[in-house]
Amino acid sequence: MNQLSRGCDILVATPGRLIDFIKREIVSLTNCTNLVFDEADRMLDMGFEPQIQEIFQFSKIPKKEARQTIMFSATFPPKIQELARTFLKSDIKITIGKIGSVSDHIDQKVMLVPEPDKLSTLISLIETIKQENESAHVLIFIDRKSAVDSIEIKLFREGYRVVSIHGDRSQSERDEALGLFRSRKASIMVATDVAQRGLDIPNVTHVINYSIPNDIEDYVHRIGRTGRVGNTGIAITFFNDTNASIASDLAKILSDNKQEVPAFLASFAQSSSRSYFNKRYDRRDTKSHGRYFPQRTFQTSTRPVSEFMAPPRYTGNDDTWNNY
């Protein structure tokens, strides 16, 4: 606030905090000539539409005829178009690339993995990836924060340099984890959707969707963390009968990008109501389908439960690993 009291040329803020500062007269938009909303579609998804409307309607903000308003958005749903028509003057849409498209540099693979087999499959997959490319940089997406923690622990105990981020971590913890991953001191990062947008992480070689998002646009954003700036990348998605609702959209994304659509996915896309596992595959055989299913035997851990209660934190010091 002390810095704000001295004035500034550019102010970056979340909608809620900006409104709070305006109401407390810490910030004034009287002389605002340029108003920018980044990730506008994401803001709407997160329920920020009332705050966006409120910012536009402050009496002291210059009218739309006297300011330039810019909205950046990966998609342009009807709500975004409505906001543009209401609050922008003579609005135009500039499109870079194809909206909602996937980079040609990403090799997409979908694997049939029953829910109980996900963890063992993930560990086998990571092992195979590392055997093929020792310097592989892997980003794993998981829906639940508790699962992020438990899988980080499991990969840590398998000997991998792994970090994680999710919504319950403090900003400093997130920054530390991202710093280790960006600097390649950690080769694996496990994350919730907090990492699917807006993070510039160079040289991610693999994205693994341990959990499939419910929205195909989120899938596109997730796998877009690899194959950036002309680099090639591999996106691997675990699929089973609990993901039937997204099968059609996923098959279309693969087809549109000239990627192989597995037979099991095509079957789900044609009839999501049919239980594919019961009618086509015996679960014992699913590990033989696809290149990324190396055979491996897993034993039940004999370690006490207390060892698994708190997730480890890799700090970039090899002693963290040697002394554990």
PDB file of C-alpha atoms in Angstrom:
ATOM      1  CA  MET A   1       0.000   0.000   0.000  1.00  0.00           C
ATOM      2  CA  ASN A   2       2.926   2.327   0.636  1.00  0.00           C
ATOM      3  CA  GLN A   3       4.099   1.751  -2.916  1.00  0.00           C
ATOM      4  CA  LEU A   4       0.595   2.363  -4.287  1.00  0.00           C
ATOM      5  CA  SER A   5       0.377   5.664  -2.427  1.00  0.00           C
ATOM      6  CA  ARG A   6       3.309   6.909  -4.527  1.00  0.00           C
ATOM      7  CA  GLY A   7       1.440   6.136  -7.743  1.00  0.00           C
ATOM      8  CA  CYS A   8       2.342   3.824 -10.624  1.00  0.00           C
ATOM      9  CA  ASP A   9       2.094   3.498 -14.389  1.00  0.00           C
ATOM     10  CA  ILE A  10       0.991  -0.156 -14.423  1.00  0.00           C
ATOM     11  CA  LEU A  11      -1.033  -1.958 -11.747  1.00  0.00           C
ATOM     12  CA  VAL A  12      -1.531  -5.743 -11.784  1.00  0.00           C
ATOM     13  CA  ALA A  13      -4.286  -6.990  -9.474  1.00  0.00           C
ATOM     14  CA  THR A  14      -6.912  -9.654  -8.906  1.00  0.00           C
ATOM     15  CA  PRO A  15     -10.489  -8.374  -9.392  1.00  0.00           C
ATOM     16  CA  GLY A  16     -11.483  -8.708  -5.735  1.00  0.00           C
ATOM     17  CA  ARG A  17      -8.420  -6.960  -4.323  1.00  0.00           C
ATOM     18  CA  LEU A  18      -8.680  -4.163  -6.898  1.00  0.00           C
ATOM     19  CA  ILE A  19     -12.300  -3.508  -5.917  1.00  0.00           C
ATOM     20  CA  ASP A  20     -11.317  -3.500  -2.245  1.00  0.00           C
ATOM     21  CA  PHE A  21      -8.573  -0.920  -2.836  1.00  0.00           C
ATOM     22  CA  ILE A  22     -10.876   1.262  -4.947  1.00  0.00           C
ATOM     23  CA  LYS A  23     -13.562   1.291  -2.253  1.00  0.00           C
ATOM     24  CA  ARG A  24     -10.962   2.154   0.386  1.00  0.00           C
ATOM     25  CA  GLU A  25      -9.704   4.950  -1.905  1.00  0.00           C
ATOM     26  CA  ILE A  26      -6.214   3.470  -1.990  1.00  0.00           C
ATOM     27  CA  VAL A  27      -6.492   3.158  -5.783  1.00  0.00           C
ATOM     28  CA  SER A  28      -8.266   5.478  -8.219  1.00  0.00           C
ATOM     29  CA  LEU A  29      -9.098   4.586 -11.812  1.00  0.00           C
ATOM     30  CA  THR A  30      -9.839   8.192 -12.780  1.00  0.00           C
ATOM     31  CA  ASN A  31      -6.801   8.384 -15.064  1.00  0.00           C
ATOM     32  CA  CYS A  32      -6.913   4.786 -16.288  1.00  0.00           C
ATOM     33  CA  THR A  33      -6.449   4.819 -20.053  1.00  0.00           C
ATOM     34  CA  ASN A  34      -5.898   1.084 -20.591  1.00  0.00           C
ATOM     35  CA  LEU A  35      -7.829  -1.717 -18.865  1.00  0.00           C
ATOM     36  CA  VAL A  36      -6.660  -5.290 -19.496  1.00  0.00           C
ATOM     37  CA  PHE A  37      -8.335  -8.545 -18.437  1.00  0.00           C
ATOM     38  CA  ASP A  38      -6.075 -11.578 -18.843  1.00  0.00           C
ATOM     39  CA  GLU A  39      -7.535 -15.116 -18.837  1.00  0.00           C
ATOM     40  CA  ALA A  40     -11.020 -13.610 -19.076  1.00  0.00           C
ATOM     41  CA  ASP A  41     -12.665 -16.973 -19.739  1.00  0.00           C
ATOM     42  CA  ARG A  42     -10.978 -18.461 -16.695  1.00  0.00           C
ATOM     43  CA  MET A  43     -12.191 -15.562 -14.545  1.00  0.00           C
ATOM     44  CA  LEU A  44     -15.756 -16.302 -15.620  1.00  0.00           C
ATOM     45  CA  ASP A  45     -15.310 -20.021 -14.920  1.00  0.00           C
ATOM     46  CA  MET A  46     -14.136 -19.151 -11.397  1.00  0.00           C
ATOM     47  CA  GLY A  47     -17.178 -16.964 -10.736  1.00  0.00           C
ATOM     48  CA  PHE A  48     -15.590 -13.529 -11.103  1.00  0.00           C
ATOM     49  CA  GLU A  49     -18.229 -12.120 -13.473  1.00  0.00           C
ATOM     50  CA  PRO A  50     -19.843  -9.893 -10.762  1.00  0.00           C
ATOM     51  CA  GLN A  51     -16.426  -8.415  -9.902  1.00  0.00           C
ATOM     52  CA  ILE A  52     -15.641  -7.765 -13.575  1.00  0.00           C
ATOM     53  CA  GLN A  53     -19.013  -6.053 -14.007  1.00  0.00           C
ATOM     54  CA  GLU A  54     -18.380  -3.968 -10.887  1.00  0.00           C
ATOM     55  CA  ILE A  55     -14.985  -2.761 -12.122  1.00  0.00           C
ATOM     56  CA  PHE A  56     -16.497  -1.655 -15.428  1.00  0.00           C
ATOM     57  CA  GLN A  57     -19.304   0.183 -13.631  1.00  0.00           C
ATOM     58  CA  PHE A  58     -17.254   2.281 -11.181  1.00  0.00           C
ATOM     59  CA  SER A  59     -18.322   5.890 -11.655  1.00  0.00           C
ATOM     60  CA  LYS A  60     -14.764   7.262 -11.692  1.00  0.00           C
ATOM     61  CA  ILE A  61     -13.407   4.956 -14.367  1.00  0.00           C
ATOM     62  CA  PRO A  62     -13.221   6.687 -17.773  1.00  0.00           C
ATOM     63  CA  LYS A  63     -16.074   5.770 -20.111  1.00  0.00           C
ATOM     64  CA  LYS A  64     -15.365   3.170 -22.746  1.00  0.00           C
ATOM     65  CA  GLU A  65     -15.066   5.919 -25.361  1.00  0.00           C
ATOM     66  CA  ALA A  66     -12.121   7.404 -23.398  1.00  0.00           C
ATOM     67  CA  ARG A  67     -10.172   4.231 -22.626  1.00  0.00           C
ATOM     68  CA  GLN A  68      -8.838   1.166 -24.383  1.00  0.00           C
ATOM     69  CA  THR A  69     -10.101  -2.149 -23.016  1.00  0.00           C
ATOM     70  CA  ILE A  70      -8.422  -5.431 -23.925  1.00  0.00           C
ATOM     71  CA  MET A  71      -9.564  -8.949 -23.039  1.00  0.00           C
ATOM     72  CA  PHE A  72      -7.228 -11.905 -23.462  1.00  0.00           C
ATOM     73  CA  SER A  73      -8.961 -15.271 -23.584  1.00  0.00           C
ATOM     74  CA  ALA A  74      -8.055 -18.751 -24.774  1.00  0.00           C
ATOM     75  CA  THR A  75     -11.700 -19.324 -25.713  1.00  0.00           C
ATOM     76  CA  PHE A  76     -14.569 -17.008 -26.620  1.00  0.00           C
ATOM     77  CA  PRO A  77     -17.762 -18.388 -25.068  1.00  0.00           C
ATOM     78  CA  PRO A  78     -21.017 -16.382 -25.286  1.00  0.00           C
ATOM     79  CA  LYS A  79     -20.395 -14.713 -21.901  1.00  0.00           C
ATOM     80  CA  ILE A  80     -17.091 -13.241 -23.109  1.00  0.00           C
ATOM     81  CA  GLN A  81     -18.743 -11.988 -26.290  1.00  0.00           C
ATOM     82  CA  GLU A  82     -21.529 -10.406 -24.235  1.00  0.00           C
ATOM     83  CA  LEU A  83     -19.024  -8.598 -21.997  1.00  0.00           C
ATOM     84  CA  ALA A  84     -17.171  -7.347 -25.062  1.00  0.00           C
ATOM     85  CA  ARG A  85     -20.326  -5.962 -26.655  1.00  0.00           C
ATOM     86  CA  THR A  86     -21.363  -4.257 -23.410  1.00  0.00           C
ATOM     87  CA  PHE A  87     -18.127  -2.733 -22.178  1.00  0.00           C
ATOM     88  CA  LEU A  88     -15.871  -2.378 -25.229  1.00  0.00           C
ATOM     89  CA  LYS A  89     -16.139   0.371 -27.830  1.00  0.00           C
ATOM     90  CA  SER A  90     -16.158  -0.840 -31.443  1.00  0.00           C
ATOM     91  CA  ASP A  91     -14.793  -4.184 -30.322  1.00  0.00           C
ATOM     92  CA  ILE A  92     -12.745  -6.346 -32.660  1.00  0.00           C
ATOM     93  CA  LYS A  93     -11.476  -9.887 -32.137  1.00  0.00           C
ATOM     94  CA  ILE A  94      -7.874 -10.776 -32.984  1.00  0.00           C
ATOM     95  CA  THR A  95      -7.196 -14.506 -33.133  1.00  0.00           C
ATOM     96  CA  ILE A  96      -3.701 -15.974 -32.955  1.00  0.00           C
ATOM     97  CA  GLY A  97      -3.781 -19.566 -34.121  1.00  0.00           C
ATOM     98  CA  LYS A  98      -6.962 -21.624 -33.900  1.00  0.00           C
ATOM     99  CA  ILE A  99      -9.035 -21.182 -30.753  1.00  0.00           C
ATOM    100  CA  GLY A 100      -9.056 -24.347 -28.681  1.00  0.00           C
ATOM    101  CA  SER A 101      -6.547 -26.077 -30.944  1.00  0.00           C
ATOM    102  CA  VAL A 102      -3.657 -28.312 -29.936  1.00  0.00           C
ATOM    103  CA  SER A 103      -0.087 -27.691 -31.073  1.00  0.00           C
ATOM    104  CA  ASP A 104       1.115 -29.852 -33.946  1.00  0.00           C
ATOM    105  CA  HIS A 105       4.255 -30.497 -31.894  1.00  0.00           C
ATOM    106  CA  ILE A 106       2.384 -32.587 -29.286  1.00  0.00           C
ATOM    107  CA  ASP A 107       2.116 -36.368 -29.654  1.00  0.00           C
ATOM    108  CA  GLN A 108      -1.103 -37.361 -27.837  1.00  0.00           C
ATOM    109  CA  LYS A 109      -1.591 -40.843 -26.382  1.00  0.00           C
ATOM    110  CA  VAL A 110      -4.599 -42.214 -24.477  1.00  0.00           C
ATOM    111  CA  MET A 111      -4.164 -45.287 -22.294  1.00  0.00           C
ATOM    112  CA  LEU A 112      -6.842 -47.613 -20.950  1.00  0.00           C
ATOM    113  CA  VAL A 113      -6.162 -47.739 -17.197  1.00  0.00           C
ATOM    114  CA  PRO A 114      -8.706 -49.043 -14.649  1.00  0.00           C
ATOM    115  CA  GLU A 115      -8.932 -46.819 -11.589  1.00  0.00           C
ATOM    116  CA  PRO A 116      -7.276 -49.305  -9.162  1.00  0.00           C
ATOM    117  CA  ASP A 117      -4.280 -49.687 -11.505  1.00  0.00           C
ATOM    118  CA  LYS A 118      -3.494 -46.009 -11.969  1.00  0.00           C
ATOM    119  CA  LEU A 119      -0.696 -45.679  -9.421  1.00  0.00           C
ATOM    120  CA  SER A 120       1.216 -48.790 -10.502  1.00  0.00           C
ATOM    121  CA  THR A 121       0.784 -47.776 -14.147  1.00  0.00           C
ATOM    122  CA  LEU A 122       2.077 -44.276 -13.425  1.00  0.00           C
ATOM    123  CA  ILE A 123       5.220 -45.592 -11.743  1.00  0.00           C
ATOM    124  CA  SER A 124       5.878 -48.011 -14.611  1.00  0.00           C
ATOM    125  CA  LEU A 125       5.274 -45.216 -17.100  1.00  0.00           C
ATOM    126  CA  ILE A 126       7.687 -42.832 -15.363  1.00  0.00           C
ATOM    127  CA  GLU A 127      10.288 -45.602 -15.284  1.00  0.00           C
ATOM    128  CA  THR A 128       9.890 -46.178 -19.029  1.00  0.00           C
ATOM    129  CA  ILE A 129      10.044 -42.459 -19.819  1.00  0.00           C
ATOM    130  CA  LYS A 130      13.240 -42.060 -17.808  1.00  0.00           C
ATOM    131  CA  GLN A 131      14.810 -45.082 -19.490  1.00  0.00           C
ATOM    132  CA  GLU A 132      14.091 -43.564 -22.906  1.00  0.00           C
ATOM    133  CA  ASN A 133      15.077 -40.011 -21.948  1.00  0.00           C
ATOM    134  CA  GLU A 134      17.059 -39.536 -18.756  1.00  0.00           C
ATOM    135  CA  SER A 135      16.582 -35.752 -18.902  1.00  0.00           C
ATOM    136  CA  ALA A 136      12.784 -35.975 -19.344  1.00  0.00           C
ATOM    137  CA  HIS A 137      10.857 -33.195 -17.601  1.00  0.00           C
ATOM    138  CA  VAL A 138       7.433 -34.516 -16.567  1.00  0.00           C
ATOM    139  CA  LEU A 139       4.306 -32.630 -15.428  1.00  0.00           C
ATOM    140  CA  ILE A 140       1.550 -34.794 -13.873  1.00  0.00           C
ATOM    141  CA  PHE A 141      -2.001 -33.479 -13.452  1.00  0.00           C
ATOM    142  CA  ILE A 142      -4.260 -34.881 -10.716  1.00  0.00           C
ATOM    143  CA  ASP A 143      -7.713 -33.658  -9.669  1.00  0.00           C
ATOM    144  CA  ARG A 144      -7.545 -33.992  -5.873  1.00  0.00           C
ATOM    145  CA  LYS A 145      -5.091 -32.153  -3.634  1.00  0.00           C
ATOM    146  CA  SER A 146      -4.782 -35.123  -1.268  1.00  0.00           C
ATOM    147  CA  ALA A 147      -3.881 -37.371  -4.207  1.00  0.00           C
ATOM    148  CA  VAL A 148      -1.207 -34.888  -5.300  1.00  0.00           C
ATOM    149  CA  ASP A 149       0.440 -35.220  -1.879  1.00  0.00           C
ATOM    150  CA  SER A 150       0.262 -39.023  -1.753  1.00  0.00           C
ATOM    151  CA  ILE A 151       1.611 -39.494  -5.280  1.00  0.00           C
ATOM    152  CA  GLU A 152       4.419 -37.030  -4.611  1.00  0.00           C
ATOM    153  CA  ILE A 153       5.398 -39.186  -1.613  1.00  0.00           C
ATOM    154  CA  LYS A 154       5.264 -42.384  -3.675  1.00  0.00           C
ATOM    155  CA  LEU A 155       7.436 -40.968  -6.463  1.00  0.00           C
ATOM    156  CA  PHE A 156       9.831 -39.521  -3.885  1.00  0.00           C
ATOM    157  CA  ARG A 157      10.267 -42.966  -2.328  1.00  0.00           C
ATOM    158  CA  GLU A 158      10.851 -44.426  -5.781  1.00  0.00           C
ATOM    159  CA  GLY A 159      13.932 -42.177  -5.960  1.00  0.00           C
ATOM    160  CA  TYR A 160      12.699 -39.373  -8.219  1.00  0.00           C
ATOM    161  CA  ARG A 161      13.333 -35.674  -7.673  1.00  0.00           C
ATOM    162  CA  VAL A 162       9.726 -34.537  -7.441  1.00  0.00           C
ATOM    163  CA  VAL A 163       7.873 -31.408  -6.306  1.00  0.00           C
ATOM    164  CA  SER A 164       4.176 -30.569  -6.171  1.00  0.00           C
ATOM    165  CA  ILE A 165       1.802 -27.606  -6.162  1.00  0.00           C
ATOM    166  CA  HIS A 166      -1.890 -27.226  -5.370  1.00  0.00           C
ATOM    167  CA  GLY A 167      -4.326 -24.697  -3.937  1.00  0.00           C
ATOM    168  CA  ASP A 168      -3.566 -25.436  -0.276  1.00  0.00           C
ATOM    169  CA  ARG A 169       0.100 -24.525  -0.652  1.00  0.00           C
ATOM    170  CA  SER A 170       1.260 -21.037   0.286  1.00  0.00           C
ATOM    171  CA  GLN A 171       2.506 -18.757  -2.480  1.00  0.00           C
ATOM    172  CA  SER A 172       6.077 -19.126  -1.238  1.00  0.00           C
ATOM    173  CA  GLU A 173       5.785 -22.939  -1.355  1.00  0.00           C
ATOM    174  CA  ARG A 174       4.415 -22.791  -4.889  1.00  0.00           C
ATOM    175  CA  ASP A 175       7.186 -20.429  -5.998  1.00  0.00           C
ATOM    176  CA  GLU A 176       9.819 -22.695  -4.460  1.00  0.00           C
ATOM    177  CA  ALA A 177       8.430 -25.792  -6.197  1.00  0.00           C
ATOM    178  CA  LEU A 178       8.132 -24.006  -9.545  1.00  0.00           C
ATOM    179  CA  GLY A 179      11.671 -22.666  -9.190  1.00  0.00           C
ATOM    180  CA  LEU A 180      13.069 -26.161  -8.643  1.00  0.00           C
ATOM    181  CA  PHE A 181      11.089 -27.545 -11.584  1.00  0.00           C
ATOM    182  CA  ARG A 182      12.010 -24.702 -13.941  1.00  0.00           C
ATOM    183  CA  SER A 183      15.696 -24.978 -13.030  1.00  0.00           C
ATOM    184  CA  ARG A 184      15.509 -28.755 -13.642  1.00  0.00           C
ATOM    185  CA  LYS A 185      16.699 -29.549 -10.120  1.00  0.00           C
ATOM    186  CA  ALA A 186      13.423 -31.471  -9.888  1.00  0.00           C
ATOM    187  CA  SER A 187      12.472 -33.509 -12.952  1.00  0.00           C
ATOM    188  CA  ILE A 188       8.841 -34.229 -12.010  1.00  0.00           C
ATOM    189  CA  MET A 189       6.078 -31.917 -10.825  1.00  0.00           C
ATOM    190  CA  VAL A 190       2.703 -33.187  -9.596  1.00  0.00           C
ATOM    191  CA  ALA A 191      -0.056 -30.570  -9.714  1.00  0.00           C
ATOM    192  CA  THR A 192      -3.759 -29.832  -9.701  1.00  0.00           C
ATOM    193  CA  ASP A 193      -5.328 -27.528 -12.288  1.00  0.00           C
ATOM    194  CA  VAL A 194      -3.497 -24.617 -10.638  1.00  0.00           C
ATOM    195  CA  ALA A 195      -0.671 -25.382 -13.106  1.00  0.00           C
ATOM    196  CA  GLN A 196      -2.710 -25.816 -16.281  1.00  0.00           C
ATOM    197  CA  ARG A 197      -2.825 -22.145 -17.284  1.00  0.00           C
ATOM    198  CA  GLY A 198      -0.614 -19.117 -17.256  1.00  0.00           C
ATOM    199  CA  LEU A 199       2.586 -20.799 -16.053  1.00  0.00           C
ATOM    200  CA  ASP A 200       5.626 -20.503 -18.286  1.00  0.00           C
ATOM    201  CA  ILE A 201       7.573 -23.705 -17.679  1.00  0.00           C
ATOM    202  CA  PRO A 202      10.124 -24.260 -20.456  1.00  0.00           C
ATOM    203  CA  ASN A 203      11.154 -27.647 -21.810  1.00  0.00           C
ATOM    204  CA  VAL A 204       8.385 -29.828 -20.355  1.00  0.00           C
ATOM    205  CA  THR A 205       8.828 -33.037 -22.351  1.00  0.00           C
ATOM    206  CA  HIS A 206       5.831 -34.990 -21.030  1.00  0.00           C
ATOM    207  CA  VAL A 207       2.407 -34.132 -19.636  1.00  0.00           C
ATOM    208  CA  ILE A 208       0.544 -36.960 -17.909  1.00  0.00           C
ATOM    209  CA  ASN A 209      -3.172 -36.632 -17.215  1.00  0.00           C
ATOM    210  CA  TYR A 210      -3.453 -39.005 -14.266  1.00  0.00           C
ATOM    211  CA  SER A 211      -6.977 -37.599 -13.894  1.00  0.00           C
ATOM    212  CA  ILE A 212      -8.872 -36.396 -16.964  1.00  0.00           C
ATOM    213  CA  PRO A 213     -10.538 -32.985 -16.621  1.00  0.00           C
ATOM    214  CA  ASN A 214     -14.296 -32.805 -17.158  1.00  0.00           C
ATOM    215  CA  ASP A 215     -13.958 -30.039 -19.765  1.00  0.00           C
ATOM    216  CA  ILE A 216     -12.133 -30.622 -23.056  1.00  0.00           C
ATOM    217  CA  GLU A 217     -10.844 -27.032 -22.999  1.00  0.00           C
ATOM    218  CA  ASP A 218      -9.042 -27.817 -19.744  1.00  0.00           C
ATOM    219  CA  TYR A 219      -7.528 -30.864 -21.446  1.00  0.00           C
ATOM    220  CA  VAL A 220      -6.212 -28.625 -24.225  1.00  0.00           C
ATOM    221  CA  HIS A 221      -4.727 -26.195 -21.702  1.00  0.00           C
ATOM    222  CA  ARG A 222      -3.083 -28.986 -19.732  1.00  0.00           C
ATOM    223  CA  ILE A 223      -1.336 -30.670 -22.631  1.00  0.00           C
ATOM    224  CA  GLY A 224      -0.369 -27.227 -23.914  1.00  0.00           C
ATOM    225  CA  ARG A 225       2.252 -27.109 -21.141  1.00  0.00           C
ATOM    226  CA  THR A 226       4.437 -29.236 -23.459  1.00  0.00           C
ATOM    227  CA  GLY A 227       5.339 -28.821 -27.132  1.00  0.00           C
ATOM    228  CA  ARG A 228       5.961 -25.098 -26.670  1.00  0.00           C
ATOM    229  CA  VAL A 229       8.160 -22.693 -28.652  1.00  0.00           C
ATOM    230  CA  GLY A 230       8.771 -25.206 -31.428  1.00  0.00           C
ATOM    231  CA  ASN A 231       9.762 -28.050 -29.105  1.00  0.00           C
ATOM    232  CA  THR A 232       8.130 -31.461 -29.370  1.00  0.00           C
ATOM    233  CA  GLY A 233       6.227 -32.972 -26.466  1.00  0.00           C
ATOM    234  CA  ILE A 234       4.238 -36.039 -25.453  1.00  0.00           C
ATOM    235  CA  ALA A 235       0.865 -35.922 -23.683  1.00  0.00           C
ATOM    236  CA  ILE A 236      -0.335 -39.166 -22.084  1.00  0.00           C
ATOM    237  CA  THR A 237      -3.853 -39.498 -20.672  1.00  0.00           C
ATOM    238  CA  PHE A 238      -5.207 -42.236 -18.392  1.00  0.00           C
ATOM    239  CA  PHE A 239      -8.759 -43.160 -19.408  1.00  0.00           C
ATOM    240  CA  ASN A 240     -11.361 -45.542 -17.996  1.00  0.00           C
ATOM    241  CA  ASP A 241     -15.122 -45.956 -17.810  1.00  0.00           C
ATOM    242  CA  THR A 242     -15.478 -43.138 -15.254  1.00  0.00           C
ATOM    243  CA  ASN A 243     -14.429 -40.709 -18.013  1.00  0.00           C
ATOM    244  CA  ALA A 244     -17.139 -41.649 -20.504  1.00  0.00           C
ATOM    245  CA  SER A 245     -18.624 -38.145 -20.557  1.00  0.00           C
ATOM    246  CA  ILE A 246     -15.535 -36.659 -22.227  1.00  0.00           C
ATOM    247  CA  ALA A 247     -14.872 -39.556 -24.618  1.00  0.00           C
ATOM    248  CA  SER A 248     -16.526 -37.965 -27.652  1.00  0.00           C
ATOM    249  CA  ASP A 249     -14.725 -34.625 -27.287  1.00  0.00           C
ATOM    250  CA  LEU A 250     -11.413 -36.345 -26.615  1.00  0.00           C
ATOM    251  CA  ALA A 251     -11.761 -38.567 -29.676  1.00  0.00           C
ATOM    252  CA  LYS A 252     -12.557 -35.502 -31.799  1.00  0.00           C
ATOM    253  CA  ILE A 253      -9.479 -33.631 -30.532  1.00  0.00           C
ATOM    254  CA  LEU A 254      -7.311 -36.616 -31.440  1.00  0.00           C
ATOM    255  CA  SER A 255      -8.925 -37.018 -34.845  1.00  0.00           C
ATOM    256  CA  ASP A 256      -8.715 -33.288 -35.661  1.00  0.00           C
ATOM    257  CA  ASN A 257      -4.994 -33.364 -34.892  1.00  0.00           C
ATOM    258  CA  LYS A 258      -4.354 -36.522 -36.922  1.00  0.00           C
ATOM    259  CA  GLN A 259      -3.599 -38.558 -33.804  1.00  0.00           C
ATOM    260  CA  GLU A 260      -4.511 -42.206 -33.326  1.00  0.00           C
ATOM    261  CA  VAL A 261      -7.927 -42.742 -31.725  1.00  0.00           C
ATOM    262  CA  PRO A 262      -7.709 -46.018 -29.734  1.00  0.00           C
ATOM    263  CA  ALA A 263     -10.484 -48.538 -30.339  1.00  0.00           C
ATOM    264  CA  PHE A 264     -11.657 -48.377 -26.720  1.00  0.00           C
ATOM    265  CA  LEU A 265     -12.010 -44.580 -26.910  1.00  0.00           C
ATOM    266  CA  ALA A 266     -13.886 -44.746 -30.209  1.00  0.00           C
ATOM    267  CA  SER A 267     -16.243 -47.269 -28.628  1.00  0.00           C
ATOM    268  CA  PHE A 268     -16.917 -44.973 -25.678  1.00  0.00           C
ATOM    269  CA  ALA A 269     -17.400 -42.020 -28.003  1.00  0.00           C
ATOM    270  CA  GLN A 270     -20.049 -43.936 -29.956  1.00  0.00           C
ATOM    271  CA  SER A 271     -21.916 -45.135 -26.894  1.00  0.00           C
ATOM    272  CA  SER A 272     -20.862 -43.703 -23.550  1.00  0.00           C
ATOM    273  CA  SER A 273     -23.625 -45.598 -21.750  1.00  0.00           C
ATOM    274  CA  ARG A 274     -22.065 -48.993 -22.482  1.00  0.00           C
ATOM    275  CA  SER A 275     -19.625 -50.386 -19.932  1.00  0.00           C
ATOM    276  CA  TYR A 276     -16.544 -50.951 -22.041  1.00  0.00           C
ATOM    277  CA  PHE A 277     -14.608 -52.746 -19.345  1.00  0.00           C
ATOM    278  CA  ASN A 278     -17.288 -55.390 -18.813  1.00  0.00           C
ATOM    279  CA  LYS A 279     -17.990 -56.053 -22.504  1.00  0.00           C
ATOM    280  CA  ARG A 280     -14.649 -55.824 -24.245  1.00  0.00           C
ATOM    281  CA  TYR A 281     -11.673 -56.313 -21.950  1.00  0.00           C
ATOM    282  CA  ASP A 282     -10.798 -58.503 -19.043  1.00  0.00           C
ATOM    283  CA  ARG A 283      -9.037 -56.231 -16.540  1.00  0.00           C
ATOM    284  CA  ARG A 284      -6.133 -58.659 -16.280  1.00  0.00           C
ATOM    285  CA  ASP A 285      -5.310 -57.946 -19.932  1.00  0.00           C
ATOM    286  CA  THR A 286      -5.426 -54.141 -19.932  1.00  0.00           C
ATOM    287  CA  LYS A 287      -1.727 -53.847 -19.115  1.00  0.00           C
ATOM    288  CA  SER A 288      -0.819 -55.418 -22.454  1.00  0.00           C
ATOM    289  CA  HIS A 289      -2.415 -52.616 -24.488  1.00  0.00           C
ATOM    290  CA  GLY A 290      -0.117 -49.844 -25.638  1.00  0.00           C
ATOM    291  CA  ARG A 291       3.570 -49.151 -25.597  1.00  0.00           C
ATOM    292  CA  TYR A 292       3.665 -47.583 -22.157  1.00  0.00           C
ATOM    293  CA  PHE A 293       2.611 -50.634 -20.153  1.00  0.00           C
ATOM    294  CA  PRO A 294       5.854 -52.348 -19.060  1.00  0.00           C
ATOM    295  CA  GLN A 295       5.323 -55.331 -16.779  1.00  0.00           C
ATOM    296  CA  ARG A 296       6.292 -54.753 -13.177  1.00  0.00           C
ATOM    297  CA  THR A 297       5.534 -56.440  -9.857  1.00  0.00           C
ATOM    298  CA  PHE A 298       4.618 -54.291  -6.856  1.00  0.00           C
ATOM    299  CA  GLN A 299       4.747 -55.375  -3.248  1.00  0.00           C
ATOM    300  CA  THR A 300       2.755 -54.009  -0.345  1.00  0.00           C
ATOM    301  CA  SER A 301       4.869 -51.620   1.720  1.00  0.00           C
ATOM    302  CA  THR A 302       5.885 -52.749   5.219  1.00  0.00           C
ATOM    303  CA  ARG A 303       6.762 -49.213   6.314  1.00  0.00           C
ATOM    304  CA  PRO A 304       4.776 -47.749   9.221  1.00  0.00           C
ATOM    305  CA  VAL A 305       1.918 -45.446   8.273  1.00  0.00           C
ATOM    306  CA  SER A 306       3.577 -42.546  10.122  1.00  0.00           C
ATOM    307  CA  GLU A 307       6.272 -42.375   7.448  1.00  0.00           C
ATOM    308  CA  PHE A 308       3.670 -41.454   4.867  1.00  0.00           C
ATOM    309  CA  MET A 309       1.794 -38.750   6.764  1.00  0.00           C
ATOM    310  CA  ALA A 310       3.692 -35.643   5.611  1.00  0.00           C
ATOM    311  CA  PRO A 311       4.772 -35.145   1.983  1.00  0.00           C
ATOM    312  CA  PRO A 312       8.530 -34.694   1.493  1.00  0.00           C
ATOM    313  CA  ARG A 313       9.869 -31.433   0.202  1.00  0.00           C
ATOM    314  CA  TYR A 314      12.768 -31.589  -2.214  1.00  0.00           C
ATOM    315  CA  THR A 315      14.882 -28.465  -1.624  1.00  0.00           C
ATOM    316  CA  GLY A 316      17.351 -28.826  -4.458  1.00  0.00           C
ATOM    317  CA  ASN A 317      20.021 -30.276  -2.152  1.00  0.00           C
ATOM    318  CA  ASP A 318      21.056 -33.839  -2.979  1.00  0.00           C
ATOM    319  CA  ASP A 319      21.513 -34.503   0.749  1.00  0.00           C
ATOM    320  CA  THR A 320      17.706 -34.458   0.936  1.00  0.00           C
ATOM    321  CA  TRP A 321      17.774 -37.692  -1.051  1.00  0.00           C
ATOM    322  CA  ASN A 322      20.934 -39.280   0.326  1.00  0.00           C
ATOM    323  CA  ASN A 323      19.949 -38.873   3.977  1.00  0.00           C
ATOM    324  CA  TYR A 324      16.281 -39.787   3.709  1.00  0.00           C
TER     325      TYR A 324
END
